[in-house]
Short mmCIF file of C-alpha atoms in Angstrom, two decimals:
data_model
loop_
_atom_site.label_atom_id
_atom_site.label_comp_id
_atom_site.label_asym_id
_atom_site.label_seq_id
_atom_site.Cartn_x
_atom_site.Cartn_y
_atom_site.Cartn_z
CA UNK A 246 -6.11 -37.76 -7.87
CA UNK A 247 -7.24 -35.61 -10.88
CA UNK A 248 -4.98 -33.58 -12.85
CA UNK A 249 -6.41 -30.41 -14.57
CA UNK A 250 -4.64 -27.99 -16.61
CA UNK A 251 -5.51 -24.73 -17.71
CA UNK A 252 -4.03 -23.67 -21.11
CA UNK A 253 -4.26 -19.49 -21.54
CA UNK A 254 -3.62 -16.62 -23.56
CA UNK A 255 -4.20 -12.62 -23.11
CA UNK A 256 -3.01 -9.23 -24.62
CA UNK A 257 -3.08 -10.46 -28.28
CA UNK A 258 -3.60 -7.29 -29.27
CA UNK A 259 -4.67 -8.97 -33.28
CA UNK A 260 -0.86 -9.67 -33.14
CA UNK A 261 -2.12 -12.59 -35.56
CA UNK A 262 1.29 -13.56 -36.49
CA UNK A 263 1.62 -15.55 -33.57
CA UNK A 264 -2.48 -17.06 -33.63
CA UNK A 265 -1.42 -19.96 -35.91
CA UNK A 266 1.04 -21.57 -33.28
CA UNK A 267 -1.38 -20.50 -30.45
CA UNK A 268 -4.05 -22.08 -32.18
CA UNK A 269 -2.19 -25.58 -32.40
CA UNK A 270 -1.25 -24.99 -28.90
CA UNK A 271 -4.75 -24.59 -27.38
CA UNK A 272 -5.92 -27.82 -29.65
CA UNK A 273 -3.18 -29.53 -28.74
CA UNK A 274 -3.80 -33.36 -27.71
CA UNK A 275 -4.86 -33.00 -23.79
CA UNK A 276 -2.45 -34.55 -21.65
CA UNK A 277 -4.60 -33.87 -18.09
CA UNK A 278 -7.65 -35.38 -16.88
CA UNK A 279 -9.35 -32.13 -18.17
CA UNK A 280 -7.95 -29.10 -20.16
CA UNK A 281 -10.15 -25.67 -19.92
CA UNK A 282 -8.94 -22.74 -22.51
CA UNK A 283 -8.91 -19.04 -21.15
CA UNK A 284 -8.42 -15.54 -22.90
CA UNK A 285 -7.41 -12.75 -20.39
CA UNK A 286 -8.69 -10.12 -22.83
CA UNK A 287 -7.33 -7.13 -25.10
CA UNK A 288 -7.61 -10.25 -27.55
CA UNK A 289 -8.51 -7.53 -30.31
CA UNK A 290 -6.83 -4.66 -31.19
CA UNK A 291 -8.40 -1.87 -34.02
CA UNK A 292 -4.96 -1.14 -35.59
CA UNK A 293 -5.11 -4.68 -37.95
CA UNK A 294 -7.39 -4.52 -40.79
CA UNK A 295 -9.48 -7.32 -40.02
CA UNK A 296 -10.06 -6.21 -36.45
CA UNK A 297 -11.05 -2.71 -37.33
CA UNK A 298 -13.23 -3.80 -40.88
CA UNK A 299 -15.24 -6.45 -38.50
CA UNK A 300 -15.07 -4.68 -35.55
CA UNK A 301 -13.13 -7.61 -33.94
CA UNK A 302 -16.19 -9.91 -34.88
CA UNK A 303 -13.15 -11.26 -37.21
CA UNK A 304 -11.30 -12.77 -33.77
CA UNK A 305 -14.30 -13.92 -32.25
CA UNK A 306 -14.91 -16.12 -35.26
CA UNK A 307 -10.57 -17.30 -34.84
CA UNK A 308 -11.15 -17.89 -31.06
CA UNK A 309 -14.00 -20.10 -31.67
CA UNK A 310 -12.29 -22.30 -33.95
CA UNK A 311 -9.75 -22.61 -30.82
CA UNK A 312 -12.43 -24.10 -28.42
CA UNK A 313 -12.13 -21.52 -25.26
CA UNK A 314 -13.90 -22.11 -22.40
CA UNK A 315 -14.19 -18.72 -21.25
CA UNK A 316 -13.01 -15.65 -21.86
CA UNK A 317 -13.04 -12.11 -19.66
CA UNK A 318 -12.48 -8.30 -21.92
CA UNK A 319 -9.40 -6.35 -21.85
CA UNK A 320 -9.63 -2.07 -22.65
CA UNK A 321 -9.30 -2.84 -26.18
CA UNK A 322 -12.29 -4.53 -26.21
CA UNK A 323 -14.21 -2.52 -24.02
CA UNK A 324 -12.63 1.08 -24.56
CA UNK A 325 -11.77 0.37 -28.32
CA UNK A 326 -15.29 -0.15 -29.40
CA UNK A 327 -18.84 2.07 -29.63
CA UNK A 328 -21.34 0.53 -26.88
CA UNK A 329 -23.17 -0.57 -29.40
CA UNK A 330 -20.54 -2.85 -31.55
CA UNK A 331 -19.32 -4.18 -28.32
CA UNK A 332 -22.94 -5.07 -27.51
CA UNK A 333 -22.65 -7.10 -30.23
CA UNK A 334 -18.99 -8.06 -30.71
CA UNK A 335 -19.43 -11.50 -28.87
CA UNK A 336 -23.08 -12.24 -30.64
CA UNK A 337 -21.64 -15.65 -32.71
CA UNK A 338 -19.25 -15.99 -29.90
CA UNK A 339 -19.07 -20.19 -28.86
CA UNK A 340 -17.41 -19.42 -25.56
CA UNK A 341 -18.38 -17.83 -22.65
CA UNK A 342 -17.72 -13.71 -21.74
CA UNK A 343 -16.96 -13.41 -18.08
CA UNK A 344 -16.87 -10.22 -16.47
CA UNK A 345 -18.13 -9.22 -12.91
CA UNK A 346 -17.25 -5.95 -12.74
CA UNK A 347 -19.03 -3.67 -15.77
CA UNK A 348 -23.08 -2.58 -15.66
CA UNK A 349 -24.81 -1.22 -18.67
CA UNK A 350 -25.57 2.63 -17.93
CA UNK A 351 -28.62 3.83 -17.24
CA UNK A 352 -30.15 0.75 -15.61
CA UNK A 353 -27.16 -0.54 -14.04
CA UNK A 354 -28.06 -4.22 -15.45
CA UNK A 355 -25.17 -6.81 -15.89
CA UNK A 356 -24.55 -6.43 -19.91
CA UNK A 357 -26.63 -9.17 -21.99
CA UNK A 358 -23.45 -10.88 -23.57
CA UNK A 359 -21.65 -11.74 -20.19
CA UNK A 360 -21.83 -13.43 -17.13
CA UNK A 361 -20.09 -12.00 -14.05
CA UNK A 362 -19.17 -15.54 -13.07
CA UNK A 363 -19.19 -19.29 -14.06
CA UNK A 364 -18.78 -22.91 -12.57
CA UNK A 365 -17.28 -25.29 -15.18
CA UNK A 366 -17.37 -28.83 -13.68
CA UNK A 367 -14.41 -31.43 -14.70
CA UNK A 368 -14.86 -34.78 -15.95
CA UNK A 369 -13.63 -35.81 -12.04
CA UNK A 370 -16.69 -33.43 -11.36
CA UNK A 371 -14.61 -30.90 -9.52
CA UNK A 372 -15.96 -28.24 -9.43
CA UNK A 373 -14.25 -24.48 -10.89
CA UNK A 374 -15.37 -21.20 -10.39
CA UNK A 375 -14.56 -18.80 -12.98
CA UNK A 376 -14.60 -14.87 -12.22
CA UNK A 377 -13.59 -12.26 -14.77
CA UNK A 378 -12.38 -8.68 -13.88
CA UNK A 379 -10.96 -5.74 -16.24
CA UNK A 380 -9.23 -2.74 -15.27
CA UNK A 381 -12.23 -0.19 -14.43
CA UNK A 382 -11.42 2.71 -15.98
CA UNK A 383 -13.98 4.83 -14.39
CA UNK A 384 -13.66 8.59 -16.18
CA UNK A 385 -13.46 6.39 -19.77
CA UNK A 386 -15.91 3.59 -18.93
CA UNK A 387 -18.88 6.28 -18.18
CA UNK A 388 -18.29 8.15 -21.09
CA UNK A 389 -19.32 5.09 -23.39
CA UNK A 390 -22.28 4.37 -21.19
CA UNK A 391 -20.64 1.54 -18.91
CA UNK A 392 -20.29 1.43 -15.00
CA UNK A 393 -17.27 -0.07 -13.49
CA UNK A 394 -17.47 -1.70 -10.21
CA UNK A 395 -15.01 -1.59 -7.36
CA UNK A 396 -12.82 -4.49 -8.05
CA UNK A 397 -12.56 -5.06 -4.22
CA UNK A 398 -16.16 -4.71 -3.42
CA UNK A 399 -17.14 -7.44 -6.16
CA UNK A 400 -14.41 -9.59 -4.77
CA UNK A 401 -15.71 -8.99 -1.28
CA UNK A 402 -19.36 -10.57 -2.56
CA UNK A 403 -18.15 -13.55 -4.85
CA UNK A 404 -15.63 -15.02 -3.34
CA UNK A 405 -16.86 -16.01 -0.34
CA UNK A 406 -20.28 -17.53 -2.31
CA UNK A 407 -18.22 -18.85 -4.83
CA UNK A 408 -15.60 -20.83 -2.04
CA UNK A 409 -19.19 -22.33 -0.77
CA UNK A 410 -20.38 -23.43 -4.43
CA UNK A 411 -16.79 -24.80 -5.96
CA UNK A 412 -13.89 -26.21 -4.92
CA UNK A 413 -11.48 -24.27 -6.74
CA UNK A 414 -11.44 -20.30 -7.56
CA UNK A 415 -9.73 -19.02 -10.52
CA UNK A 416 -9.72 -15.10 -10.86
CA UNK A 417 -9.29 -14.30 -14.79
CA UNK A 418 -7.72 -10.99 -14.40
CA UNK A 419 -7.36 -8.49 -16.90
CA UNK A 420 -6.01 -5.83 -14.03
CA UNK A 421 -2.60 -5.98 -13.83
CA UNK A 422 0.13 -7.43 -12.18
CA UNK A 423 0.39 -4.64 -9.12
CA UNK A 424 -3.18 -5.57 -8.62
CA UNK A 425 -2.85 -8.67 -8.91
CA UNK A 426 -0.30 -9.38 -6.06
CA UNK A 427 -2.47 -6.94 -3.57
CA UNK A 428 -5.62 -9.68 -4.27
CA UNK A 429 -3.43 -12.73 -3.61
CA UNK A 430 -2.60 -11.42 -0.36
CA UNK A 431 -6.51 -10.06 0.26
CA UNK A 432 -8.56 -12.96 -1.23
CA UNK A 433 -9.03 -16.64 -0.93
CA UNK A 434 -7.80 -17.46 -4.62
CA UNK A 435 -6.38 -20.70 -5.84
CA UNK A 436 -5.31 -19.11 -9.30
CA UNK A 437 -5.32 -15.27 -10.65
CA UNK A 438 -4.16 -15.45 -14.31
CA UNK A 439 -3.01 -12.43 -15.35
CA UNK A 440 -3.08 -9.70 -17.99
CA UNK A 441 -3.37 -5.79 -18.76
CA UNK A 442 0.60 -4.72 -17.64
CA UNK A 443 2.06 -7.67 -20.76
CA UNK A 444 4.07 -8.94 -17.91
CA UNK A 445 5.18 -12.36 -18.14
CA UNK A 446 5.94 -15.00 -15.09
CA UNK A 447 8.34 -17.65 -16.56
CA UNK A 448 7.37 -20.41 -13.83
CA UNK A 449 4.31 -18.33 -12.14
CA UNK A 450 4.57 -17.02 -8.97
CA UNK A 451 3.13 -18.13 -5.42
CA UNK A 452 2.04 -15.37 -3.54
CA UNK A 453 -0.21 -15.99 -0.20
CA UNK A 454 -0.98 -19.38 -1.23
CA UNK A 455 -2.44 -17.97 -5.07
CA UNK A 456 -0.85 -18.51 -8.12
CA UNK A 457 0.03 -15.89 -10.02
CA UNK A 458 0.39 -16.83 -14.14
CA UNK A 459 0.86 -14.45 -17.18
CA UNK A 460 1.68 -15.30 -20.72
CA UNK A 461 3.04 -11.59 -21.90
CA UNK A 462 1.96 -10.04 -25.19
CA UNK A 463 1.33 -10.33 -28.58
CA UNK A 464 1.34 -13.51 -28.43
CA UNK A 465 5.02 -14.07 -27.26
CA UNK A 466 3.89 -16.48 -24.71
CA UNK A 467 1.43 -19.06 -24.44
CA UNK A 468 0.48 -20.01 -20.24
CA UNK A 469 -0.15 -23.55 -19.10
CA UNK A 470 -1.10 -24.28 -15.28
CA UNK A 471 -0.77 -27.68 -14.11
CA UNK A 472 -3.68 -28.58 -11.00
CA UNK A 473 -3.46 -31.68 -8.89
CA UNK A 474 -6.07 -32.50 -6.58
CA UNK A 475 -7.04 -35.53 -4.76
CA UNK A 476 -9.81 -37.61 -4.31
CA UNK A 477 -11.81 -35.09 -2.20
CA UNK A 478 -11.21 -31.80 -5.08
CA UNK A 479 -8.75 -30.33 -2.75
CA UNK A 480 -5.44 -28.98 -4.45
CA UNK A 481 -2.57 -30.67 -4.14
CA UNK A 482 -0.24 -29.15 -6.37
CA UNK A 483 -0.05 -26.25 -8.82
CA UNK A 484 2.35 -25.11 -11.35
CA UNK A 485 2.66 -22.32 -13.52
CA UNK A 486 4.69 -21.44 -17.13
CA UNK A 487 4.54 -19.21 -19.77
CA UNK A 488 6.09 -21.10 -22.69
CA UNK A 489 8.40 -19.14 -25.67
CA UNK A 490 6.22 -18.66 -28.94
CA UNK A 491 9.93 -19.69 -30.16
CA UNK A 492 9.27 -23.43 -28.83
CA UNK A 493 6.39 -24.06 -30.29
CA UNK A 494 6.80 -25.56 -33.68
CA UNK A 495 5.61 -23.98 -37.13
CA UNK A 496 4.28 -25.16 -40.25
CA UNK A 497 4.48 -24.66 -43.89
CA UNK A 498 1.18 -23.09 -43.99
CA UNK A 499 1.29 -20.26 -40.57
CA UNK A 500 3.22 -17.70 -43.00
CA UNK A 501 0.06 -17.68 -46.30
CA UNK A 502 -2.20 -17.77 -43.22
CA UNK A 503 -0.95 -14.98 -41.56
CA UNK A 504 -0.96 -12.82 -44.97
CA UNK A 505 -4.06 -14.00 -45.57
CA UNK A 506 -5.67 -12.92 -42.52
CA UNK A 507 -3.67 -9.41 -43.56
CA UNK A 508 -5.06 -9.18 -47.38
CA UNK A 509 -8.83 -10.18 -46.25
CA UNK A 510 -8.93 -7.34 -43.86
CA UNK A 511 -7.25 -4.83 -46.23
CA UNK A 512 -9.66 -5.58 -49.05
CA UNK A 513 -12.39 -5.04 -46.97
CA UNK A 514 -11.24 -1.85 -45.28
CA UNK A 515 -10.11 -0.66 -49.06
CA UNK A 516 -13.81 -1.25 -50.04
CA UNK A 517 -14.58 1.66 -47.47
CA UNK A 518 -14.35 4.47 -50.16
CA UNK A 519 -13.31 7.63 -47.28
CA UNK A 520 -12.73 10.88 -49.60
CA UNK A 521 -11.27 11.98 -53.14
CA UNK A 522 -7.99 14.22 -52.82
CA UNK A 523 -7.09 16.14 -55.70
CA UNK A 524 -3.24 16.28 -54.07
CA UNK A 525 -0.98 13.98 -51.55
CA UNK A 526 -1.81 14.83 -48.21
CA UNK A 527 1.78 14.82 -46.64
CA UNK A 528 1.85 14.38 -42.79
CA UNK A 529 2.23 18.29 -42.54
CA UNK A 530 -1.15 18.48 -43.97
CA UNK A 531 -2.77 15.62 -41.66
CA UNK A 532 -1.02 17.30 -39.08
CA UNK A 533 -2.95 21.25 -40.00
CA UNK A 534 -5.94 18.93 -40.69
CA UNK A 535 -6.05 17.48 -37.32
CA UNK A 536 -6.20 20.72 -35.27
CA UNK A 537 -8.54 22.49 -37.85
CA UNK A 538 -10.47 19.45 -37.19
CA UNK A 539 -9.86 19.49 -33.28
CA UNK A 540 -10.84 23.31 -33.20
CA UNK A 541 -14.28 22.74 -35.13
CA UNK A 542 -15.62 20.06 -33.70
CA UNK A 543 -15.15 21.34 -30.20
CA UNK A 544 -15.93 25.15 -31.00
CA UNK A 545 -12.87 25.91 -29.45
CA UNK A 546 -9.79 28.18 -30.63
CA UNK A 547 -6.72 26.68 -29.08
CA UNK A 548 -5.81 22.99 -30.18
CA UNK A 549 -2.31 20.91 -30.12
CA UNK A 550 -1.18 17.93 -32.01
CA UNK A 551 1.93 16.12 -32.67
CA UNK A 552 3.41 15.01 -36.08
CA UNK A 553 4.06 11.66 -34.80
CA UNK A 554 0.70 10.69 -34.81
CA UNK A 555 0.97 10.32 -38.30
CA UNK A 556 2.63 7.22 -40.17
CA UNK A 557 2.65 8.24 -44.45
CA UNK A 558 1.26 10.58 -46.53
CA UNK A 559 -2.19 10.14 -47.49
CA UNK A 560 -1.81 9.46 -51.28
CA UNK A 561 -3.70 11.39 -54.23
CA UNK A 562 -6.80 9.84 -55.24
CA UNK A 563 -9.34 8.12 -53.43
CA UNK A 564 -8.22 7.36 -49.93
CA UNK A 565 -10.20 4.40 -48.33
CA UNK A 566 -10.34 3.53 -44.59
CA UNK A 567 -7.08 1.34 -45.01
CA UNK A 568 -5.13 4.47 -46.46
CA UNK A 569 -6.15 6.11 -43.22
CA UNK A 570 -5.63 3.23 -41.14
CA UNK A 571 -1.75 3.05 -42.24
CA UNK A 572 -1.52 6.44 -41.23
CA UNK A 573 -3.54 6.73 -38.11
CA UNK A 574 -3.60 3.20 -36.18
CA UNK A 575 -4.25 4.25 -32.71
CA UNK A 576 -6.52 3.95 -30.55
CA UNK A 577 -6.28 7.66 -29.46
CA UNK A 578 -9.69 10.02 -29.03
CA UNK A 579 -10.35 13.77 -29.11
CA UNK A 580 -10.36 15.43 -26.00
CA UNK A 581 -10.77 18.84 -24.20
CA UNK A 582 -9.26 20.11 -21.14
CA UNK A 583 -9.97 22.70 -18.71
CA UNK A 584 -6.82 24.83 -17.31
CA UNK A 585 -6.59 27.88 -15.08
CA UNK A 586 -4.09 30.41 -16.99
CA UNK A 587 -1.41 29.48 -14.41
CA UNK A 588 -1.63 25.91 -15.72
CA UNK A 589 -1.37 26.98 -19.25
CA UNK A 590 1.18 29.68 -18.74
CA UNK A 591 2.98 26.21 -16.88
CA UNK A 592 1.75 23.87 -19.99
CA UNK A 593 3.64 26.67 -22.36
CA UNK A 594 6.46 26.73 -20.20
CA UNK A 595 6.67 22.52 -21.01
CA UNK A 596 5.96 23.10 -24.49
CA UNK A 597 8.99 25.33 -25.08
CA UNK A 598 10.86 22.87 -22.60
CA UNK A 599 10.58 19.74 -24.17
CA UNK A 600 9.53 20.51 -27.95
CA UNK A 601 13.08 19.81 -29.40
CA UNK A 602 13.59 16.88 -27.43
CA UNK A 603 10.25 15.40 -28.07
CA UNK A 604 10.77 15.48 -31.97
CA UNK A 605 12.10 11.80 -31.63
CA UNK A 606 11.10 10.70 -28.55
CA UNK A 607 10.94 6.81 -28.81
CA UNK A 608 6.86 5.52 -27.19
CA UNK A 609 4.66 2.94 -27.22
CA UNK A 610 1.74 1.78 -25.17
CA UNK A 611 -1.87 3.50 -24.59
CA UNK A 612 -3.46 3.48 -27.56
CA UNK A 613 -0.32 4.77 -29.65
CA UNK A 614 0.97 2.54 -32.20
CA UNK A 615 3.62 4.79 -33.54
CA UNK A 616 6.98 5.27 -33.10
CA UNK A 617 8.00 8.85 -31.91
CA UNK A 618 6.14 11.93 -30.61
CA UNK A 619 7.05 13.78 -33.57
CA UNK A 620 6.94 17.56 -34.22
CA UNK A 621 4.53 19.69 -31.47
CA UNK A 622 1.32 21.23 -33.81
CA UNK A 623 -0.39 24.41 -31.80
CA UNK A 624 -2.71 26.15 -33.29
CA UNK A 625 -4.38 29.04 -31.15
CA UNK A 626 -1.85 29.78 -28.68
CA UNK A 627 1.29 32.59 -29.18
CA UNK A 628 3.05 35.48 -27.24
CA UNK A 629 2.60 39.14 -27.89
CA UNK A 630 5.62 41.45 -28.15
CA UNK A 631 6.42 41.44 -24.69
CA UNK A 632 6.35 37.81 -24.65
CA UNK A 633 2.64 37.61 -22.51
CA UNK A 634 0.80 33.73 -23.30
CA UNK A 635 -2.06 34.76 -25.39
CA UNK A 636 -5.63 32.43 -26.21
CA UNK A 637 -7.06 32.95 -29.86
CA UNK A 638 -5.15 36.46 -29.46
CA UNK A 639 -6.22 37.38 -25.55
CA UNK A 640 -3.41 37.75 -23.01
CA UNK A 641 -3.82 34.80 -20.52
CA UNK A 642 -5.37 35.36 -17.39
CA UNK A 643 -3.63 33.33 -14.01
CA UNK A 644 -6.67 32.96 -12.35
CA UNK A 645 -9.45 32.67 -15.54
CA UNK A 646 -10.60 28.96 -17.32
CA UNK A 647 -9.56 28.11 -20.59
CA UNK A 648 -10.22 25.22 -23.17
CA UNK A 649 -7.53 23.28 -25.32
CA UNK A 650 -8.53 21.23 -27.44
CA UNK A 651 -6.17 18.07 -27.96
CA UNK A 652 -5.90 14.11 -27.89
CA UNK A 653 -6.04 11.56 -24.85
CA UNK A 654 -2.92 10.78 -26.32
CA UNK A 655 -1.14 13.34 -24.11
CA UNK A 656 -2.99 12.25 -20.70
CA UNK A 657 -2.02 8.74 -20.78
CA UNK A 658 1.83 9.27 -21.49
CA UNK A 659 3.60 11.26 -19.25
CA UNK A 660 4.45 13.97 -21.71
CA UNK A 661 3.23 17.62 -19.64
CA UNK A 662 3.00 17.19 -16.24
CA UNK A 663 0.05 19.72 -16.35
CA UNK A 664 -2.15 17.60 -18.22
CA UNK A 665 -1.91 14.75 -15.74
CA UNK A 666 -4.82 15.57 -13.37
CA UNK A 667 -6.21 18.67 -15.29
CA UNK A 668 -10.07 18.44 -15.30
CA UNK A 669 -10.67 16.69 -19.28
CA UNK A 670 -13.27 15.33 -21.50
CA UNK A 671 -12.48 12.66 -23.42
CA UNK A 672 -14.62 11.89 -26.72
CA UNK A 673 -14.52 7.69 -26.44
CA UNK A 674 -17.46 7.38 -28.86
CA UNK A 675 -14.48 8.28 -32.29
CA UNK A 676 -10.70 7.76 -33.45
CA UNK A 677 -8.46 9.90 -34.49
CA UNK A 678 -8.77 8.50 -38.09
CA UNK A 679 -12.07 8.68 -37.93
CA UNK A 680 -12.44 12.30 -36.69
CA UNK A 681 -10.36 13.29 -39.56
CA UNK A 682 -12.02 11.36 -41.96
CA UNK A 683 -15.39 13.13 -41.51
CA UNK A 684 -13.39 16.59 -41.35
CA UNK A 685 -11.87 15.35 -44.92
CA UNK A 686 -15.51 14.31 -45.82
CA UNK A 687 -16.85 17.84 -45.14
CA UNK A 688 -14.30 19.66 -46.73
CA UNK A 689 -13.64 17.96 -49.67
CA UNK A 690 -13.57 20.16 -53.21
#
């Protein structure tokens, strides 16, 4: 009999508050015949300091100090950075990057920093198949000059070479839990370790014969999966849980650790000199700022906002990249959208619907690290005297096109139902911070 246990963590998110007990937990004396380490991805998150001055190169250099054995990417990592930085985000990386299902645009080539699969043998010499998947965001994946696969139709080719080559297969899965229960009933899986939806499965679940394990978010959780299998590498046994951060123990040191990891990223994003600004910039002004900045770079005459998006004033002085970080921490990116006048006499209609209620709308999740939607910010878009929708001054046509020019923000929420499946164009390759940093830049007296 050899027992093997697999110690994991996923949707971090930079949340490095928690990395100091993690750390101790992944390094913790090995009480199995072999331990392996695995990150589920969205391990970095642009909204700390450190993560955004390093481009996460920061957390690559904390996860190697924690001895991984492989890791597969989250969004965060793939969505949150330019195709170049992520090219290069994993460059001093000791670990492994596994991830089947994301070519390199043009060529369609698997990308030079990962491997879309990996046998790690144990000191028994058992023999474990590795497979990483992310959620393939098609529409947002293309636009940064990446290809996701069918996560079905790279399943349908691995696993059954993979079940002929090893003797376990472990799916690292940074898909979701919905997904991850249709694949346990589809595919011949001994593990899927989850990620993507922050779900957590106190004791795992067993679903077709898989099991399912997921440590949470933020580091609330850290997931350990017990393996027994006999003489002949067949499984005898598995067991899944996702332990409390709250029972594992602390040390005098986590809390100037922590701060630390805080103060070296804020020095180095205050050393990013942005613009000079003769007067505060209140969040009215960021918010005027954002859709004259929304209107020019598109060319277009219609753009919305929200006052929610930002956090504080931008103080007088010179603001650095960490003055607009505290104010803009999302992960949020410009974006146009096409409508037919019926849809935006319909996206009006929401507007003056749902405005008052929306002012402190409580949200979190997809790239928003706010707190409420705030105050709606049109610029472009009005009645005439007989109350007729009008675009840049033009009574709206039902059946003509037109062009707003807005924020992802608003797709990925379910704020207007017209924006949900309107035809859009989402700008991956820039931040909202950073879009109105170079609109500061330009217009600066």
């Amino acid at each position: 009999m050899e027992a093997i246990q697999l110690r994991h963590t996923n949707d971090l998110h930079s949340h490095f508050e928690a990395w100091p007990r993690i750390r101790r937990f992944l390094l913790a004396e090995k009480t199995a015949d072999t331990t392996f380490n695995f990150d589920i991805g969205d391990a970095i998150d642009r909204f700390h300091p450190l993560t955004d001055a390093t481009l996460g190169k920061a957390n690559v250099d904390l996860m190697n100090a924690a001895h991984y054995d492989a890791v597969t990417i989250g969004n965060n990592e793939g969505l949150g950075m330019a195709h170049a930085d992520l090219n290069h985000l994993y460059d001093q990386a000791n670990y492994p990057v596994i991830l089947a299902n994301l070519k390199e645009l043009p060529r369609g080539n698997q990308p030079a920093w990962a491997e879309p699969y990996k046998i790690l043998t144990t000191n028994n010499q058992t023999k474990v198949a590795i497979i990483g998947l992310t959620a393939p965001y098609q529409m947002t994946y293309r636009s940064l000059d990446w290809q996701p696969l069918p996560v079905e139709d790279v399943l349908d080719d691995l696993v059954p070479k993979l079940r002929r080559e090893a003797d376990l297969v472990i799916l690292l899965s940074h898909l979701g839990l919905p997904t991850d229960r249709d694949l346990a009933e589809k595919y011949d899986l001994d593990v899927i370790i989850g990620a993507h939806t922050h779900h957590v499965l106190p004791d795992g679940e067993m679903d077709h014969g898989t099991l399912l394990a997921a440590a949470g978010r933020y580091g609330d959780h850290a997931g350990q999966i017990d393996l027994v299998v006999d003489d002949q590498h067949h499984v005898v046994s598995k067991q899944a849980r996702a332990i409390p951060l709250g029972e594992l123990a602390t040390e005098p040191g986590d809390l100037a650790e922590i701060q630390a990891l805080h103060d070296r990223g804020a020095e180095l994003e205050e050393a990013k000199k942005i613009v000079h600004f003769d007067h505060e910039q209140t969040i009215s002004d960021q918010g005027q700022a954002c859709l004259d900045a929304l209107k020019e770079t598109t060319g277009l005459p219609v753009a919305f906002c929200s006052s929610g998006l930002f956090l504080q004033d931008l103080p007088e002085g010179t603001d650095t990249a960490e003055d607009f970080l505290e104010s803009m921490p999302h992960a949020i990116h410009p974006m146009v959208t096409t409508l037919t006048g019926a849809e935006l006499m319909a996206l009006a209609a929401e507007f003056q619907e749902r405005r008052t209620d929306l002012v402190d709308q409580k949200m979190k999740g997809s790239g928003f690290r706010g707190k409420v939607f705030g105050h709606l910010l049109i610029d472009g878009l009005d009645r005439d005297d007989d109350g007729q929708l009008r675009y840049a001054g033009r009574v709206v046509e039902p059946e003509k096109a037109y062009q707003i020019a807005t924020l992802d923000h608003y797709r990925w929420i379910n704020f207007f139902q017209v924006l949900d499946e309107a035809p859009a164009k989402i700008n991956q390759k820039i931040f909202l911070r950073e879009l109105l940093a170079q609109y500061y830049q330009k217009h600066a007296q």
